[in-house]
Coordinates of C-alpha atoms in Angstrom, one line a residue:
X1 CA 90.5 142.5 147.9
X2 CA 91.0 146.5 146.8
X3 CA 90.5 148.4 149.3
X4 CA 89.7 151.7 148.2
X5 CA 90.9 154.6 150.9
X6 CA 93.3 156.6 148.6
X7 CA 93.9 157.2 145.3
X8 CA 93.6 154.5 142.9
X9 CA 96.3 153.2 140.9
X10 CA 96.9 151.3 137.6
X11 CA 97.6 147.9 139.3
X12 CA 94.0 148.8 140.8
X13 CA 92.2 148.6 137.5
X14 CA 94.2 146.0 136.3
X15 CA 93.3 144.1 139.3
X16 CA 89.6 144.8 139.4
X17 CA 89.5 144.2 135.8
X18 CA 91.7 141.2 134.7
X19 CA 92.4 139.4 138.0
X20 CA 88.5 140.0 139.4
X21 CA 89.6 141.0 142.7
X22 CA 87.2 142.7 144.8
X23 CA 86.5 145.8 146.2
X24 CA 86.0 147.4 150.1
X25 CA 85.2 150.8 150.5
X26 CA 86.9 151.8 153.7
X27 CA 84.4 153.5 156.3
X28 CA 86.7 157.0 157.0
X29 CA 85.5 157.5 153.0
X30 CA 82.1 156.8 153.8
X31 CA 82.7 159.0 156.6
X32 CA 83.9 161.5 154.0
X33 CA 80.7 160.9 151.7
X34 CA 78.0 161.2 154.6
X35 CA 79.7 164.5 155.4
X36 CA 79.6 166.0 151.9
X37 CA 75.5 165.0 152.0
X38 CA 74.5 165.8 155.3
X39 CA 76.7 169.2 154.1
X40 CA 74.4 169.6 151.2
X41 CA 70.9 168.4 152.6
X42 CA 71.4 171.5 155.1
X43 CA 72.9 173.9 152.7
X44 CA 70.6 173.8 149.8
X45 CA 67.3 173.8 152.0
X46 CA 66.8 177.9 151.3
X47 CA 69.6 178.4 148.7
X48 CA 68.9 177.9 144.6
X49 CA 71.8 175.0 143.7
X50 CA 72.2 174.1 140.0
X51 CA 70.1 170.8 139.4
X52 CA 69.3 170.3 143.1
X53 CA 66.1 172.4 142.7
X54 CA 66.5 174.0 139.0
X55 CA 66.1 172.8 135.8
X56 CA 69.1 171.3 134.3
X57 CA 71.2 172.6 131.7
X58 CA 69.7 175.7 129.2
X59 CA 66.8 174.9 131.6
X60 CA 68.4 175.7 134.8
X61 CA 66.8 179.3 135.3
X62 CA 63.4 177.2 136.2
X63 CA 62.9 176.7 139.4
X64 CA 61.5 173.7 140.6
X65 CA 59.3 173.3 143.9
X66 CA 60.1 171.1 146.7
X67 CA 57.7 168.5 146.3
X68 CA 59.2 167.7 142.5
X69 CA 62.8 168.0 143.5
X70 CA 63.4 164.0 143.8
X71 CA 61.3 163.5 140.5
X72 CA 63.5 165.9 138.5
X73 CA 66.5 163.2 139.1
X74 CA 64.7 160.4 138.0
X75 CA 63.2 162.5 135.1
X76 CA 66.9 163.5 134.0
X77 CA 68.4 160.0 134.2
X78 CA 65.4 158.2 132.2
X79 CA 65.2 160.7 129.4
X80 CA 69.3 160.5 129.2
X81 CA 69.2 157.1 129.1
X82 CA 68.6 157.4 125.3
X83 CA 72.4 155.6 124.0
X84 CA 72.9 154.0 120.5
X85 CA 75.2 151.5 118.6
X86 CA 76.7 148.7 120.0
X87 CA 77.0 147.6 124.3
X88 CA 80.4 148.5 126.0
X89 CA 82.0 145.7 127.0
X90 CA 81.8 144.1 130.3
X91 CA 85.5 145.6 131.1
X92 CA 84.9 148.9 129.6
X93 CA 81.5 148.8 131.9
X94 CA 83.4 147.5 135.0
X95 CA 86.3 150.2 134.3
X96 CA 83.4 153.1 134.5
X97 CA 81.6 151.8 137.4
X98 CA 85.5 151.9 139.2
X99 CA 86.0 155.2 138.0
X100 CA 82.7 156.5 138.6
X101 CA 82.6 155.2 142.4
X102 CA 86.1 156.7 143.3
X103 CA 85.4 160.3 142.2
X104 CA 82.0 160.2 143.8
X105 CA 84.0 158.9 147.1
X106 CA 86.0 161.6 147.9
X107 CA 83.3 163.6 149.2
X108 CA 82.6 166.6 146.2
X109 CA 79.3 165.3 145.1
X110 CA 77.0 165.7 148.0
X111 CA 75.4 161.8 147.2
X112 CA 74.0 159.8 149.6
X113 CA 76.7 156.7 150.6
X114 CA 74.3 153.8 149.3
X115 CA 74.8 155.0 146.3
X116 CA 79.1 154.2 146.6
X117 CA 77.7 150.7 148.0
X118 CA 75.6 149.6 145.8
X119 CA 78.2 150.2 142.7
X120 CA 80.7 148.2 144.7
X121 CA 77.7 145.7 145.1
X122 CA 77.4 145.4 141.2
X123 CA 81.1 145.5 140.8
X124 CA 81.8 142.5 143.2
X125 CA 79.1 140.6 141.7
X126 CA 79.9 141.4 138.5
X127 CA 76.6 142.4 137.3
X128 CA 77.4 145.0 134.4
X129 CA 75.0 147.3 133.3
X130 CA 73.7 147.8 129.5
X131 CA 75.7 150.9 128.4
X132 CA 75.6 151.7 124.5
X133 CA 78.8 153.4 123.0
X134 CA 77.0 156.1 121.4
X135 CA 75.6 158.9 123.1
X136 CA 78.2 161.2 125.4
X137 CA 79.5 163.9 124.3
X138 CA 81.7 164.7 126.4
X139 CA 81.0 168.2 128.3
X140 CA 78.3 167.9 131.0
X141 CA 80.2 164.7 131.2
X142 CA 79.6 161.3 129.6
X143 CA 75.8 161.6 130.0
X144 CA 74.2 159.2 127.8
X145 CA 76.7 156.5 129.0
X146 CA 76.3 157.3 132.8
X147 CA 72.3 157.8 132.1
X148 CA 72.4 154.0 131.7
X149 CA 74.3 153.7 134.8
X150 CA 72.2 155.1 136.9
X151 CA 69.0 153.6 135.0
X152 CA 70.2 150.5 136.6
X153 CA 71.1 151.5 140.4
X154 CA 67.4 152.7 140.8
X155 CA 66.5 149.7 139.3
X156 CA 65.3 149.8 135.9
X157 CA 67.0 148.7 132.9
X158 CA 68.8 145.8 131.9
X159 CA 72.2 144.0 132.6
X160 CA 73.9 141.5 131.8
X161 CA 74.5 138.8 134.5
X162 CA 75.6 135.1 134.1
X163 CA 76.1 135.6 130.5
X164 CA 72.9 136.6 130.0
X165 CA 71.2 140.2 129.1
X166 CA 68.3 140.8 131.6
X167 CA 65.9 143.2 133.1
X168 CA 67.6 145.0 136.2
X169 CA 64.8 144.6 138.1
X170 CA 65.2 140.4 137.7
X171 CA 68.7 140.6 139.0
X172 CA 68.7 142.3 141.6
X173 CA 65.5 140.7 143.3
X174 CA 67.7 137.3 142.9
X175 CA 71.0 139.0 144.2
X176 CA 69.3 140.8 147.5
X177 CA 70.0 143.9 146.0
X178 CA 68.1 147.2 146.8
X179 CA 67.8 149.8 144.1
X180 CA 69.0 153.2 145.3
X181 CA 66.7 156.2 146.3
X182 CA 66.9 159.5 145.1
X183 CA 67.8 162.2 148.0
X184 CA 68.8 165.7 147.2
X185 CA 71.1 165.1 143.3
X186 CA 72.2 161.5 142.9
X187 CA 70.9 161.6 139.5
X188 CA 73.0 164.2 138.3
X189 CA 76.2 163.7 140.5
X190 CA 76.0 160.3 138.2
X191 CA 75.7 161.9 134.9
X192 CA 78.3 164.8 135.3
X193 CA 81.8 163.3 134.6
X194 CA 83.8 162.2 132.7
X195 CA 84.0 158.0 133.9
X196 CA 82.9 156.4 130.8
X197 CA 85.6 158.3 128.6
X198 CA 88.4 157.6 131.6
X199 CA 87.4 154.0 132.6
X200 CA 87.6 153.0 128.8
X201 CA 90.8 154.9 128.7
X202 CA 91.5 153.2 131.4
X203 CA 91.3 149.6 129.3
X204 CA 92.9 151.0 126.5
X205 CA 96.3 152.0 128.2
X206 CA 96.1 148.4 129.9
X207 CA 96.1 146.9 126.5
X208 CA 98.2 149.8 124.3
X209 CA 100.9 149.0 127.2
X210 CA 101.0 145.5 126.2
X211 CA 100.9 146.0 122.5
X212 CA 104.0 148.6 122.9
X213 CA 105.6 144.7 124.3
X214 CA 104.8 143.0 121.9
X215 CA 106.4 145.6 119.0
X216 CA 109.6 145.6 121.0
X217 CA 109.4 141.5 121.0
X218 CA 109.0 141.7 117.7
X219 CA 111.2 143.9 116.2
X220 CA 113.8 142.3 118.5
X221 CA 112.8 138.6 116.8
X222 CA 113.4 140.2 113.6
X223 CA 116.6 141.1 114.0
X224 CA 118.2 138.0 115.5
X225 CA 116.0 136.5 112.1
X226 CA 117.9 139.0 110.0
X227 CA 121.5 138.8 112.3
X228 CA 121.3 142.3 112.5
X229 CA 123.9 144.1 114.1
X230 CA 123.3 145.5 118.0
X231 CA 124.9 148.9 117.7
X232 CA 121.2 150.4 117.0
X233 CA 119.9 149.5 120.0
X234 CA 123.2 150.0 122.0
X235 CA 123.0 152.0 125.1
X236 CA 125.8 154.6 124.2
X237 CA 124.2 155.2 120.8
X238 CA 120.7 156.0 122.4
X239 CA 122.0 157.5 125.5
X240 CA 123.4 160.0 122.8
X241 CA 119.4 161.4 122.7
X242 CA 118.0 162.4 126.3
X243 CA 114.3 161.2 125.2
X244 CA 113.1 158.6 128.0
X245 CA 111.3 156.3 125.8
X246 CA 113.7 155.7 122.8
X247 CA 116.2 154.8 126.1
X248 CA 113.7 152.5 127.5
X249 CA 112.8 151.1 124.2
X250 CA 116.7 150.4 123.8
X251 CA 117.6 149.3 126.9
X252 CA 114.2 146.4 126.2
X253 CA 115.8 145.2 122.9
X254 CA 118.9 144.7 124.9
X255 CA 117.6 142.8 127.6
X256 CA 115.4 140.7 125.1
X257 CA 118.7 140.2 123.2
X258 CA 121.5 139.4 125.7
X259 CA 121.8 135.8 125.1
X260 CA 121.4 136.0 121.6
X261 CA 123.7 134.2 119.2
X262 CA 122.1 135.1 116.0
X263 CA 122.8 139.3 116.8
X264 CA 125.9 140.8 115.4
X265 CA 129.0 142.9 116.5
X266 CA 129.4 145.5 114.0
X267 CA 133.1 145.5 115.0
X268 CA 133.9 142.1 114.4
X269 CA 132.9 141.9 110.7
X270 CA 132.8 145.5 109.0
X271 CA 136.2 147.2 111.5
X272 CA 138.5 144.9 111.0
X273 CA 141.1 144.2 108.0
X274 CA 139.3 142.0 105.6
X275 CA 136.4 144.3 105.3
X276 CA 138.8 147.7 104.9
X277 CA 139.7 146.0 101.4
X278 CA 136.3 145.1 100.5
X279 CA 134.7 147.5 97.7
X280 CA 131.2 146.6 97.5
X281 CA 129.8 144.4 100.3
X282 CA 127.0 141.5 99.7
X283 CA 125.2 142.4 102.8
X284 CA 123.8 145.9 103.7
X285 CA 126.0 147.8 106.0
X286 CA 122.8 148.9 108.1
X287 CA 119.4 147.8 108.4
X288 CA 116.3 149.2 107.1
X289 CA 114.7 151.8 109.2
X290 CA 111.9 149.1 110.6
X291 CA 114.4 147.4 111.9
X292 CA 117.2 150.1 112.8
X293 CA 115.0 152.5 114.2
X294 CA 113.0 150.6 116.3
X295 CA 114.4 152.6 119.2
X296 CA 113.6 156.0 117.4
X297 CA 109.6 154.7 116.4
X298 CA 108.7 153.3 119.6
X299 CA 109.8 155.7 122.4
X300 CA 107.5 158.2 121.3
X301 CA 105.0 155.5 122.0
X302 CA 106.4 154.7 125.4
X303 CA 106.3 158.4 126.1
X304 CA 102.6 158.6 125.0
X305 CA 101.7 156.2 127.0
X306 CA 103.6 157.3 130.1
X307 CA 101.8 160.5 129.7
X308 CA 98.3 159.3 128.8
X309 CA 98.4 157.1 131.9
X310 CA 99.2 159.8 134.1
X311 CA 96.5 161.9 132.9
X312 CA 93.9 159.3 133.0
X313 CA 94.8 158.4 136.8
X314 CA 94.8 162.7 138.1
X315 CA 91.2 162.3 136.1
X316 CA 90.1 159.5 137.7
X317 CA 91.0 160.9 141.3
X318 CA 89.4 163.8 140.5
X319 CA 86.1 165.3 141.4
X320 CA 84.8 165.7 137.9
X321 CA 80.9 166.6 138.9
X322 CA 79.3 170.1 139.1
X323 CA 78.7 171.8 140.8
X324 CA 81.7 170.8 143.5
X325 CA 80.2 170.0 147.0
X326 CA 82.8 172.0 149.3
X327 CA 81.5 170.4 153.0
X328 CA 85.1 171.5 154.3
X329 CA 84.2 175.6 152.9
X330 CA 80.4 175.5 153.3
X331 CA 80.1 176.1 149.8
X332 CA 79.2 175.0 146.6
X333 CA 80.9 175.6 143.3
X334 CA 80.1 175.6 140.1
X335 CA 81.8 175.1 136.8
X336 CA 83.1 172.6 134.5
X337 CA 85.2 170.1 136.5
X338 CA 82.9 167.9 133.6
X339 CA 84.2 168.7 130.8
X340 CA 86.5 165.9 129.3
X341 CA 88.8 167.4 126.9
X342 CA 92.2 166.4 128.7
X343 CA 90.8 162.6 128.4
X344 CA 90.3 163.3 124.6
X345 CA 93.4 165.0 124.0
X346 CA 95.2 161.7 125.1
X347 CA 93.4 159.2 123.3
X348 CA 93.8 160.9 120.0
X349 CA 97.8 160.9 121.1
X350 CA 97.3 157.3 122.1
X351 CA 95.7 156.3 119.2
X352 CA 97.8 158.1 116.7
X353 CA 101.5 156.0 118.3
X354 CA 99.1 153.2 118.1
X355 CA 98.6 153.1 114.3
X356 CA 102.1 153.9 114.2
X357 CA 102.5 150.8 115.8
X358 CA 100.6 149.0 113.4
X359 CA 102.5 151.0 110.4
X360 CA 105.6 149.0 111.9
X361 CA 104.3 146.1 112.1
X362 CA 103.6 145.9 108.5
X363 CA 106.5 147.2 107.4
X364 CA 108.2 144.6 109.2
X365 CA 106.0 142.0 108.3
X366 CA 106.6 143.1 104.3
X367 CA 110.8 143.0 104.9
X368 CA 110.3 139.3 106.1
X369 CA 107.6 138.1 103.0
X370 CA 109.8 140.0 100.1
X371 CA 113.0 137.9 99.3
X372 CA 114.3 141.1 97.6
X373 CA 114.4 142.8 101.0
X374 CA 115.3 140.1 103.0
X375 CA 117.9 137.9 101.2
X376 CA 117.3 134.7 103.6
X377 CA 113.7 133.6 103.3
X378 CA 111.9 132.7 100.6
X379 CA 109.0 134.5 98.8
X380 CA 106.3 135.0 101.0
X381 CA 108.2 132.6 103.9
X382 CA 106.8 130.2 101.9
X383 CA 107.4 126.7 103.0
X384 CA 106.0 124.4 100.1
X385 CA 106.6 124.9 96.0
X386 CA 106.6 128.7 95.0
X387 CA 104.3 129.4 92.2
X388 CA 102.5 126.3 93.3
X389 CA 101.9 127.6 96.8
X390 CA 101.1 130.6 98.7
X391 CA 102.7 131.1 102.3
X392 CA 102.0 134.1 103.9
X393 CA 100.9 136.0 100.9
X394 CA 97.5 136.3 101.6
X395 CA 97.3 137.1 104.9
X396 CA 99.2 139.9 104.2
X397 CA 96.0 141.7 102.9
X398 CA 94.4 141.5 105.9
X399 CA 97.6 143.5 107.4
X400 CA 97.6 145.9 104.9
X401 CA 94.2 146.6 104.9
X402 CA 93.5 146.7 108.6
X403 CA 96.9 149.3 108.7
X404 CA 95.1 151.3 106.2
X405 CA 92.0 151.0 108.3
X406 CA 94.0 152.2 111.8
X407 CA 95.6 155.2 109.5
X408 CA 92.1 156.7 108.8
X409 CA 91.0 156.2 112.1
X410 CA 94.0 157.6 114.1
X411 CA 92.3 161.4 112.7
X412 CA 91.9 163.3 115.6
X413 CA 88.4 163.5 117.6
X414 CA 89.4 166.3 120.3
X415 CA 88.9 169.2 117.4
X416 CA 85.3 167.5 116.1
X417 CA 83.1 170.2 118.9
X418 CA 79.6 170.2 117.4
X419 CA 77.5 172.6 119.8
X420 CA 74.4 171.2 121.2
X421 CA 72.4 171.4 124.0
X422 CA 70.7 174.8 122.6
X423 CA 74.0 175.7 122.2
X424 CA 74.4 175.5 126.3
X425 CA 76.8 173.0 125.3
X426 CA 78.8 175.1 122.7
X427 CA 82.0 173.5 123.1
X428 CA 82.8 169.7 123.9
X429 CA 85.3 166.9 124.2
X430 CA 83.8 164.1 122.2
X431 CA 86.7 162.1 125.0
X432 CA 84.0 159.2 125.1
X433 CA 84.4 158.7 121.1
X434 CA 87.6 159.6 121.1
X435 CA 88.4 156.4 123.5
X436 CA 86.1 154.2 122.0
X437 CA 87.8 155.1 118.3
X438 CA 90.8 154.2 120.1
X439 CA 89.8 150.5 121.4
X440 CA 89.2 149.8 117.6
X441 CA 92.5 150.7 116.7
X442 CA 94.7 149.4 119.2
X443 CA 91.9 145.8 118.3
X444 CA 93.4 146.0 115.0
X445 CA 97.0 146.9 115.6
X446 CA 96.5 143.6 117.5
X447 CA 95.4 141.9 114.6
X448 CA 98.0 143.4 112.6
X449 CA 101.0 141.7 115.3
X450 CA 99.2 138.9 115.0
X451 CA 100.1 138.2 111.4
X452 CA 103.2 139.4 111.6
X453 CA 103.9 136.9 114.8
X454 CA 102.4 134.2 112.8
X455 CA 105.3 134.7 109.9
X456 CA 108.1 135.2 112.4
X457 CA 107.0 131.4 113.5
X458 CA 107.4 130.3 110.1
X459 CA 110.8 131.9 108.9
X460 CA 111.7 130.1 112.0
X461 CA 110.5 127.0 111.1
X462 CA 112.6 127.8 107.5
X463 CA 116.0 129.2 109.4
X464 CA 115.8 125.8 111.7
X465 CA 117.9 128.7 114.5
X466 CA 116.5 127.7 118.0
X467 CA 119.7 126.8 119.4
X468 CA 120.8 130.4 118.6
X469 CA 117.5 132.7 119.6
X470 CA 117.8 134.2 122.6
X471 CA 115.3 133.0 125.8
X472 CA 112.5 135.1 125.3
X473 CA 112.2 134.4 121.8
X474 CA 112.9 130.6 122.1
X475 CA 110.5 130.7 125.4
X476 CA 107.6 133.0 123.7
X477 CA 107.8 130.9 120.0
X478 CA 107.9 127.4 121.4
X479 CA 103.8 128.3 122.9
X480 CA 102.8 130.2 119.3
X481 CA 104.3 127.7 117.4
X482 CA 101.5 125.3 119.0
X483 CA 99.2 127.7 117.6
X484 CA 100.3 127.7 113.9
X485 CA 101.9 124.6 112.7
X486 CA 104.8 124.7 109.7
X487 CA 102.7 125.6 106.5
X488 CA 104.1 122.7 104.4
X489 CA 100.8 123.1 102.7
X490 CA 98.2 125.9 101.5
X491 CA 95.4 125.6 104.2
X492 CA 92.6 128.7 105.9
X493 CA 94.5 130.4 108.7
X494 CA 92.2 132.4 109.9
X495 CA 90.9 130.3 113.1
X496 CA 95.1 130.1 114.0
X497 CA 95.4 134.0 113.6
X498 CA 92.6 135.0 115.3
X499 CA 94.1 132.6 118.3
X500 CA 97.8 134.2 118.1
X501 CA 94.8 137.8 118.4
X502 CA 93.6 136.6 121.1
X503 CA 96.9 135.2 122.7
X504 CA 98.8 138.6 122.5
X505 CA 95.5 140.4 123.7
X506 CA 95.5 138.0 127.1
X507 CA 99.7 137.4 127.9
X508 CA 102.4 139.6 128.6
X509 CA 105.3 139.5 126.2
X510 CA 107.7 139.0 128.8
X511 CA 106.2 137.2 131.8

């Protein structure tokens, strides 16, 4: 059970998300929430408020009477609910709904609290609203995404439940639950934020974070493959920098490598008297730059997402509606606590040291399948008759490509404004694409690991080294090597891949 009475954390999402644990919404916040409204129902009875009784938007200088005040929310959230393209997925959806129902809790929105209760309703039965990716924007908040939202809490709409897509209306007379009603500006305290952009970011720093594992395993496997030697990823070399991540990446490679026997001591074979009277050595002196500056490539990713992640959680603990429901001050403000341009900014920085991520990934992968590179494994690790057979070979397409694919997409989104909105809206975000461009990449960069995993397993099965690899490497290979047997033959691999995808995608790389 989450209970939600302070600010939610990573391990919250993660929880909600991945491990389906409930959620309780303690009463003090409802507290909080009924004093916000009952603030705001007082307040705005002989006072013009911005969409509690004007037009929204380029509109807002109408006025609108008393008796149409309630029909201007459901009016805005049925002609917003206009999205496009393909359904979120059911975690992306979930990760909004969290999002959404925090900032709404702490008490700046002026809702009514059955609104707060019905999302945690939906969230602990896992009814997940039909929400398109296309559509927000990104200032005024995600609106298109959260129009679909709140379509469903009063009831209309569609969701999908028991693995099914259905009307709302279906669902929630079998579940017992009761639509919301509109009471002074639920409709637009829904639509003005920034949840759908967070909540997906949300999902993506959950899965870049494991991806960032994954590299560091490895680039780690690789160089017990290749007996590189350890002074690369030594503490007093990168201790030498002061940047946090390239440390942390280090000090992972170490760890992963204690117990190695395949890893080399640079001292023992190039400092000592033999090799002073060797002119040209056999073996390269240092490792290529996928291998040697692992440390170098990857902290900037570790920084990224350290950043990202803290940016994503101030966001999603923030009051990001207008205007701002001041109960405490007996006022209302209003502004652009909306506008989502610090959630952008980070996914195009996460999504750039993601395709990097990639970009190592297949240069690593192309040291192992090139002999000339690699001096231990054959052409294209392949098992079976060269010239006769294939190994690897073509599945290194599909790296390349997808690579290729991740280094187009990795252009930013946060500089693509288009004004809209009769130019009300005149500079925007785009956070929500920006987010969901993301999610494609760091999809592929899994895709890309996942080749690169799969030829790791079968150099291993060529070397014949498990007495030497270190534990994780022995402990991680001995469950993919049930998923890709010892290509002794040409055969499709694609089924095999996509299950080393989906295996990286659902485990920890060291747990």
């Amino acid at each position: 059970m989450l209970k939600i009475k302070k600010e939610l954390e990573f391990q919250d999402f993660y929880q909600v998300l991945f491990e389906n644990k409930s959620v309780e919404i303690e009463e003090e916040i409802l507290q909080r929430v009924d004093k916000s409204f009952e603030f705001l129902q007082d307040f705005s009875k002989d006072k013009i408020i911005y969409g509690v009784n004007t037009g929204f938007g380029p509109m807002a200088q109408y006025r609108i009477p008393d008796e149409d005040c309630e029909n201007l929310q459901y009016n805005l959230i049925r002609s917003h609910a206009a999205g496009a393209g393909k359904p979120l997925s059911a975690e992306n959806v979930r990760a909004l709904m969290l999002a959404r129902m925090n900032t709404l809790a702490l008490g700046k929105s002026g809702i009514h609290r059955e609104l707060i209760e019905t999302m945690q309703q939906l969230l602990n039965k896992n009814v997940v609203p039909l929400i398109f990716e296309h559509g927000g924007v990104g200032a005024s908040g995600d609106l298109v995404q959260l129009a679909h939202l709140a379509l469903v809490l009063i009831g209309e709409g569609e969701v999908f439940y028991d693995g099914n897509r259905q009307e709302t209306r279906t669902v929630f007379k079998n579940l017992g639950i009761n639509p919301i009603s509109i009471h002074i500006r639920e409709g637009l305290a829904l639509l003005n934020g920034t949840s759908a952009m967070t909540g997906i970011g949300l999902v993506n720093l959950i899965y870049a974070k494991r991806l960032m594992e994954w590299s560091v395993f490895c680039s780690s496997a690789i160089n017990e493959i290749v007996e590189a030697y350890d002074d690369h990823f030594s503490e007093e070399l990168n201790s030498a920098k002061k940047h946090r991540g390239q440390q942390k990446i280090a000090r992972m490679m170490r760890e992963h490598l204690a117990d190695s026997h395949l890893t080399r001591k640079r001292h023992e074979h190039l400092y000592e008297e033999k090799a002073k009277k060797t002119d040209q050595f056999s073996e390269k002196v240092q490792e290529y730059y996928s291998l040697r500056c692992v440390p170098q490539v990857l902290g900037p990713v570790y920084d990224t997402i350290e950043q990202a992640l803290r940016i994503h959680l101030e966001e999603v603990n923030s009051a990001n509606d207008n205007p701002i429901i001041d109960a405490a001050k007996e006022q209302v403000f209003h502004g652009g606590n909306f506008h989502g341009d610090y959630i952008s900014l980070e996914n195009d920085k996460l999504r750039l040291v993601v395709a990097k991520m990639s970009m190592l990934a297949e240069r690593q992968l192309n040291y192992l399948l090139n002999p000339n590179l690699n001096n231990i494994l054959p052409a294209f690790v392949n098992l079976s008759r060269l010239g006769l057979n294939f190994g690897m070979q073509g599945a290194q397409f599909a790296a390349v490509s997808t690579t290729a694919e991740n280094q187009m997409l990795s252009n930013s989104m946060y500089v693509h404004s288009i004004p809209n909105n009769n130019d009300n809206q005149d500079i925007v975000s785009m956070g929500a694409n920006s987010a969901l461009l993301t999610r494609k990449v760091i999809d592929n960069a899994f895709e890309v690991l996942s080749v690169e995993i799969a030829t790791i397993v079968q150099a291993l099965y060529y070397l014949k080294v498990n007495e030497k690899l270190s534990s994780p490497s022995l402990r991680k290979f001995e469950i993919l090597k049930k998923l890709l047997p010892a290509l002794k033959e040409d055969q499709p691999i694609y089924k095999e891949l996509q299950a080393i995808t989906e295996y990286l995608k659902k485990h920890d790389a060291y747990s």
